[in-house]
Amino acid sequence: MRGQVLGVDRTSGEGQISGEDGHRYTFRPDDWSDAKGPAVGARIDFAIEGTRALRIFRLPDSDVASVGVVRPPSNDRNKYVAALLAFFLGVLGIHRFYLGRNGTAVLMIVISATIIGLLVTTLWSFIDTVRYLVMSDAEFEHRYARRFA
């Protein structure tokens, strides 16, 4: 049967298809036989089993470039913001709070209470600044992406 993708849940990958027969069918990510996966508005060919779509393939004439699923940013933390915070407010551990590393942020505040501690946290925050700037975007995202349950 042929149809069109109506919607896709961004977190679970599950969605709904409108078939040419006028019925709606649900699908899961593992129902796709197409490497591209689902996109809202895509014209597709699929098999049905009850109210579920199986073995889903995107049709070659499907124009989904303009109607693809808009992905949310994968990471709400920015390595340049973290580097600036580390450079200007690093001795207080503000950059560590920003990245969700609260334990080491509190440790930096406690260490900064002495003159020698200020020297240590200044060096520590400078190293963090350079590290964030040199780190690839993929590695930064892997280390510091916020994990939602």
Backbone as CSV, one residue per row, in Angstrom:
resi,resn,N_x,N_y,N_z,CA_x,CA_y,CA_z,C_x,C_y,C_z
1,MET,0.844,-1.168,0.000,0.000,0.000,0.000,0.893,1.234,0.000
2,ARG,0.354,2.324,-0.484,1.099,3.577,-0.496,0.439,4.560,0.458
3,GLY,1.231,5.521,0.898,0.711,6.516,1.821,1.712,7.616,2.047
4,GLN,1.481,8.359,3.135,2.324,9.504,3.468,2.534,9.555,4.973
5,VAL,3.752,9.914,5.378,4.070,10.032,6.797,3.404,11.290,7.336
6,LEU,2.595,11.121,8.387,1.902,12.259,9.003,2.724,12.897,10.107
7,GLY,3.400,12.070,10.886,4.160,12.604,12.004,5.100,11.575,12.576
8,VAL,6.141,12.085,13.242,7.145,11.222,13.860,7.504,11.813,15.213
9,ASP,7.469,10.998,16.252,7.894,11.430,17.576,9.414,11.482,17.597
10,ARG,9.988,12.619,17.965,11.442,12.810,17.912,12.209,11.948,18.894
11,THR,11.594,11.648,20.017,12.329,10.877,21.018,12.237,9.380,20.798
12,SER,11.033,8.886,20.496,10.869,7.437,20.353,11.047,6.964,18.917
13,GLY,10.858,7.845,17.930,10.945,7.446,16.530,9.670,6.809,16.005
14,GLU,8.655,6.706,16.857,7.376,6.140,16.427,6.580,7.210,15.695
15,GLY,5.668,6.768,14.818,4.902,7.749,14.075,3.644,7.184,13.486
16,GLN,3.051,7.996,12.605,1.784,7.623,12.007,1.816,7.908,10.506
17,ILE,1.154,7.025,9.764,1.091,7.094,8.310,-0.376,7.167,7.903
18,SER,-0.658,7.970,6.893,-1.983,7.993,6.289,-1.912,7.171,5.014
19,GLY,-2.671,6.072,4.972,-2.682,5.211,3.800,-3.628,5.723,2.731
20,GLU,-3.420,5.294,1.505,-4.301,5.692,0.407,-5.716,5.160,0.584
21,ASP,-5.869,4.171,1.478,-7.197,3.625,1.739,-7.992,4.469,2.736
22,GLY,-7.372,5.577,3.223,-8.062,6.457,4.154,-7.863,6.113,5.614
23,HIS,-7.156,5.033,5.920,-6.894,4.636,7.299,-5.521,5.133,7.732
24,ARG,-5.343,5.206,9.035,-4.056,5.588,9.603,-3.391,4.359,10.203
25,TYR,-2.078,4.319,10.051,-1.288,3.190,10.540,-0.127,3.715,11.368
26,THR,0.211,2.970,12.403,1.346,3.351,13.253,2.588,2.591,12.820
27,PHE,3.744,3.139,13.173,5.003,2.448,12.895,6.001,2.735,14.005
28,ARG,6.991,1.881,14.087,8.128,2.029,15.003,9.389,2.163,14.164
29,PRO,10.481,2.631,14.741,11.710,2.813,13.959,12.188,1.538,13.266
30,ASP,12.002,0.382,13.898,12.482,-0.869,13.293,11.587,-1.370,12.156
31,ASP,10.462,-0.677,11.899,9.597,-1.042,10.774,10.116,-0.485,9.452
32,TRP,11.086,0.416,9.515,11.617,1.047,8.300,12.661,0.158,7.651
33,SER,12.488,-0.073,6.372,13.469,-0.828,5.593,14.330,0.125,4.787
34,ASP,14.056,1.381,4.889,14.749,2.437,4.161,15.839,3.012,5.062
35,ALA,17.024,3.242,4.529,18.139,3.751,5.338,17.896,5.180,5.813
36,LYS,17.113,5.954,5.071,16.881,7.356,5.434,15.967,7.508,6.641
37,GLY,15.059,6.590,6.828,14.135,6.688,7.944,12.988,7.634,7.653
38,PRO,12.122,7.849,8.652,10.909,8.622,8.423,11.163,10.125,8.331
39,ALA,10.339,10.787,7.542,10.329,12.242,7.450,8.888,12.671,7.192
40,VAL,8.437,13.676,7.893,7.069,14.143,7.748,6.834,14.552,6.300
41,GLY,5.749,14.045,5.720,5.393,14.377,4.356,5.941,13.426,3.310
42,ALA,6.789,12.495,3.703,7.395,11.570,2.742,6.332,10.626,2.175
43,ARG,6.378,10.408,0.881,5.517,9.422,0.219,6.198,8.075,0.351
44,ILE,5.438,7.067,0.768,6.030,5.778,1.085,5.187,4.621,0.554
45,ASP,5.823,3.447,0.546,5.165,2.194,0.222,5.365,1.292,1.438
46,PHE,4.317,0.590,1.852,4.424,-0.219,3.066,3.435,-1.379,3.036
47,ALA,3.705,-2.352,3.879,2.793,-3.478,4.092,2.052,-3.218,5.396
48,ILE,0.876,-3.791,5.535,0.108,-3.570,6.756,-0.158,-4.882,7.465
49,GLU,-0.273,-4.772,8.778,-0.675,-5.881,9.629,-1.547,-5.277,10.715
50,GLY,-2.834,-5.374,10.552,-3.765,-4.724,11.470,-3.714,-3.224,11.255
51,THR,-3.326,-2.509,12.305,-3.195,-1.050,12.189,-1.730,-0.620,12.189
52,ARG,-0.854,-1.552,11.925,0.579,-1.261,11.945,1.162,-1.348,10.543
53,ALA,2.026,-0.398,10.225,2.730,-0.404,8.943,4.060,-1.125,9.123
54,LEU,4.387,-2.010,8.165,5.620,-2.786,8.219,6.368,-2.652,6.895
55,ARG,7.656,-2.966,6.913,8.483,-2.960,5.697,8.245,-1.681,4.896
56,ILE,8.558,-0.562,5.521,8.277,0.752,4.941,9.466,1.209,4.091
57,PHE,9.166,1.636,2.875,10.164,2.166,1.949,9.711,3.534,1.451
58,ARG,10.641,4.446,1.345,10.351,5.751,0.768,10.303,5.624,-0.754
59,LEU,9.310,6.251,-1.378,9.199,6.219,-2.836,10.251,7.140,-3.458
60,PRO,10.814,6.722,-4.604,11.869,7.534,-5.233,11.408,8.936,-5.624
61,ASP,10.134,9.095,-5.961,9.647,10.405,-6.376,9.248,11.292,-5.193
62,SER,9.474,10.805,-3.974,9.082,11.545,-2.775,10.009,12.730,-2.566
63,ASP,9.447,13.926,-2.513,10.235,15.136,-2.289,10.179,15.462,-0.807
64,VAL,11.184,15.020,-0.078,11.194,15.268,1.365,12.257,16.266,1.768
65,ALA,12.976,16.809,0.811,14.012,17.779,1.158,13.410,18.995,1.852
66,SER,12.205,19.374,1.432,11.590,20.565,1.999,10.689,20.265,3.187
67,VAL,10.404,19.003,3.451,9.476,18.671,4.526,10.083,17.711,5.541
68,GLY,11.382,17.652,5.656,12.026,16.737,6.586,11.736,17.099,8.033
69,VAL,11.950,16.161,8.918,11.735,16.376,10.338,12.801,17.328,10.852
70,VAL,12.378,18.351,11.554,13.318,19.295,12.134,13.830,18.697,13.428
71,ARG,15.113,18.483,13.492,15.713,17.894,14.679,16.049,18.991,15.687
72,PRO,15.771,18.751,16.964,16.173,19.729,17.967,17.683,19.696,18.128
73,PRO,18.261,20.753,18.660,19.699,20.720,18.883,20.046,19.533,19.766
74,SER,21.103,18.825,19.410,21.449,17.638,20.174,22.099,17.984,21.506
75,ASN,22.598,19.201,21.626,23.234,19.606,22.859,22.910,21.067,23.110
76,ASP,22.386,21.367,24.283,22.058,22.749,24.595,23.230,23.489,25.229
77,ARG,24.380,22.861,25.267,25.582,23.488,25.814,26.557,23.773,24.678
78,ASN,27.220,24.909,24.755,28.104,25.353,23.691,29.531,25.395,24.214
79,LYS,30.461,24.854,23.436,31.844,24.785,23.916,32.488,26.172,23.982
80,TYR,32.047,27.103,23.144,32.612,28.452,23.173,32.128,29.229,24.392
81,VAL,30.876,29.021,24.763,30.360,29.636,25.988,31.106,29.059,27.192
82,ALA,31.308,27.747,27.198,32.043,27.110,28.299,33.469,27.647,28.368
83,ALA,34.118,27.853,27.224,35.489,28.374,27.203,35.529,29.803,27.731
84,LEU,34.570,30.639,27.343,34.531,32.019,27.845,34.284,32.056,29.353
85,LEU,33.368,31.221,29.812,33.106,31.158,31.257,34.349,30.683,32.007
86,ALA,35.045,29.704,31.453,36.256,29.196,32.097,37.333,30.274,32.136
87,PHE,37.444,31.047,31.068,38.492,32.072,31.003,38.213,33.229,31.969
88,PHE,36.956,33.708,32.005,36.649,34.885,32.805,36.200,34.572,34.236
89,LEU,35.528,33.468,34.458,35.005,33.138,35.796,35.449,31.757,36.264
90,GLY,36.523,31.274,35.679,36.966,29.909,35.939,37.347,29.617,37.366
91,VAL,37.936,30.573,38.072,38.364,30.299,39.451,37.175,30.018,40.357
92,LEU,35.982,30.454,39.953,34.780,30.173,40.733,34.064,28.913,40.257
93,GLY,34.584,28.277,39.202,34.008,27.040,38.709,32.696,27.218,37.955
94,ILE,32.409,28.438,37.511,31.137,28.710,36.839,30.990,27.859,35.577
95,HIS,32.067,27.680,34.836,32.016,26.867,33.623,31.674,25.418,33.936
96,ARG,32.112,24.953,35.085,31.796,23.582,35.493,30.319,23.440,35.861
97,PHE,29.755,24.448,36.509,28.310,24.439,36.770,27.556,24.429,35.450
98,TYR,27.992,25.242,34.490,27.350,25.319,33.173,27.337,23.960,32.483
99,LEU,28.407,23.191,32.636,28.507,21.891,31.975,27.927,20.747,32.791
100,GLY,27.374,21.051,33.961,26.750,20.020,34.774,27.725,19.258,35.643
101,ARG,28.928,19.752,35.784,29.940,19.125,36.626,29.958,19.836,37.981
102,ASN,28.873,19.675,38.723,28.676,20.429,39.957,29.671,20.083,41.055
103,GLY,30.071,18.834,41.139,31.023,18.429,42.173,32.360,19.145,42.038
104,THR,32.918,19.152,40.834,34.205,19.836,40.642,34.034,21.347,40.686
105,ALA,32.838,21.853,40.368,32.595,23.294,40.476,32.662,23.734,41.932
106,VAL,32.016,22.973,42.801,32.067,23.286,44.243,33.498,23.142,44.756
107,LEU,34.202,22.119,44.298,35.594,21.926,44.692,36.446,23.135,44.295
108,MET,36.229,23.683,43.109,36.991,24.859,42.675,36.697,26.066,43.565
109,ILE,35.462,26.225,43.970,35.118,27.343,44.868,35.824,27.180,46.204
110,VAL,35.798,25.971,46.738,36.434,25.713,48.042,37.941,25.919,47.951
111,ILE,38.572,25.418,46.912,40.018,25.567,46.748,40.398,27.035,46.582
112,SER,39.533,27.828,45.939,39.833,29.238,45.677,39.830,30.094,46.934
113,ALA,39.531,29.529,48.080,39.483,30.296,49.328,40.864,30.723,49.815
114,THR,41.929,30.122,49.305,43.284,30.499,49.710,44.049,31.069,48.513
115,ILE,45.152,31.739,48.809,45.981,32.325,47.739,46.548,31.222,46.845
116,ILE,47.076,30.185,47.440,47.635,29.078,46.654,46.515,28.393,45.880
117,GLY,45.347,28.262,46.497,44.200,27.676,45.822,43.773,28.491,44.603
118,LEU,43.878,29.828,44.709,43.559,30.686,43.565,44.509,30.424,42.401
119,LEU,45.787,30.209,42.715,46.761,29.888,41.662,46.407,28.554,40.996
120,VAL,46.017,27.580,41.821,45.668,26.259,41.295,44.423,26.352,40.414
121,THR,43.371,27.029,40.884,42.138,27.109,40.097,42.297,27.993,38.861
122,THR,43.197,28.988,38.939,43.478,29.797,37.746,44.114,28.938,36.668
123,LEU,45.098,28.141,37.039,45.735,27.241,36.083,44.725,26.200,35.581
124,TRP,43.937,25.647,36.482,42.922,24.650,36.139,41.922,25.221,35.121
125,SER,41.426,26.418,35.375,40.443,27.008,34.469,41.069,27.383,33.124
126,PHE,42.342,27.793,33.118,43.017,28.089,31.847,43.164,26.812,31.014
127,ILE,43.536,25.732,31.666,43.644,24.443,30.963,42.273,24.023,30.422
128,ASP,41.209,24.209,31.213,39.862,23.898,30.739,39.497,24.753,29.525
129,THR,39.850,26.032,29.552,39.573,26.924,28.417,40.204,26.396,27.142
130,VAL,41.483,26.082,27.208,42.202,25.579,26.035,41.616,24.238,25.602
131,ARG,41.329,23.384,26.555,40.772,22.062,26.239,39.447,22.161,25.497
132,TYR,38.556,23.049,25.943,37.265,23.200,25.284,37.438,23.712,23.855
133,LEU,38.367,24.639,23.656,38.577,25.210,22.330,39.212,24.221,21.363
134,VAL,40.047,23.333,21.859,40.740,22.362,21.011,39.870,21.134,20.753
135,MET,38.960,20.843,21.664,38.117,19.649,21.572,37.185,19.729,20.358
136,SER,37.003,18.612,19.672,36.081,18.576,18.535,34.649,18.724,19.031
137,ASP,33.764,19.179,18.145,32.355,19.348,18.511,31.728,18.017,18.916
138,ALA,32.096,16.950,18.211,31.537,15.629,18.515,31.968,15.157,19.905
139,GLU,33.227,15.350,20.235,33.704,14.935,21.555,33.062,15.779,22.650
140,PHE,32.938,17.097,22.412,32.303,17.972,23.390,30.869,17.525,23.642
141,GLU,30.156,17.236,22.550,28.769,16.782,22.695,28.705,15.466,23.455
142,HIS,29.628,14.547,23.146,29.626,13.248,23.824,29.882,13.410,25.322
143,ARG,30.807,14.276,25.689,31.162,14.444,27.102,30.137,15.242,27.894
144,TYR,29.583,16.301,27.268,28.814,17.254,28.027,27.346,17.379,27.631
145,ALA,26.844,16.501,26.784,25.433,16.566,26.404,24.568,16.247,27.606
146,ARG,23.501,16.990,27.746,22.568,16.758,28.842,21.774,15.514,28.531
147,ARG,21.748,14.560,29.442,21.029,13.309,29.244,19.657,13.416,29.868
148,PHE,18.625,13.323,29.034,17.252,13.372,29.526,16.715,11.969,29.685
149,ALA,15.964,11.739,30.734,15.414,10.402,30.987,14.169,10.143,30.202
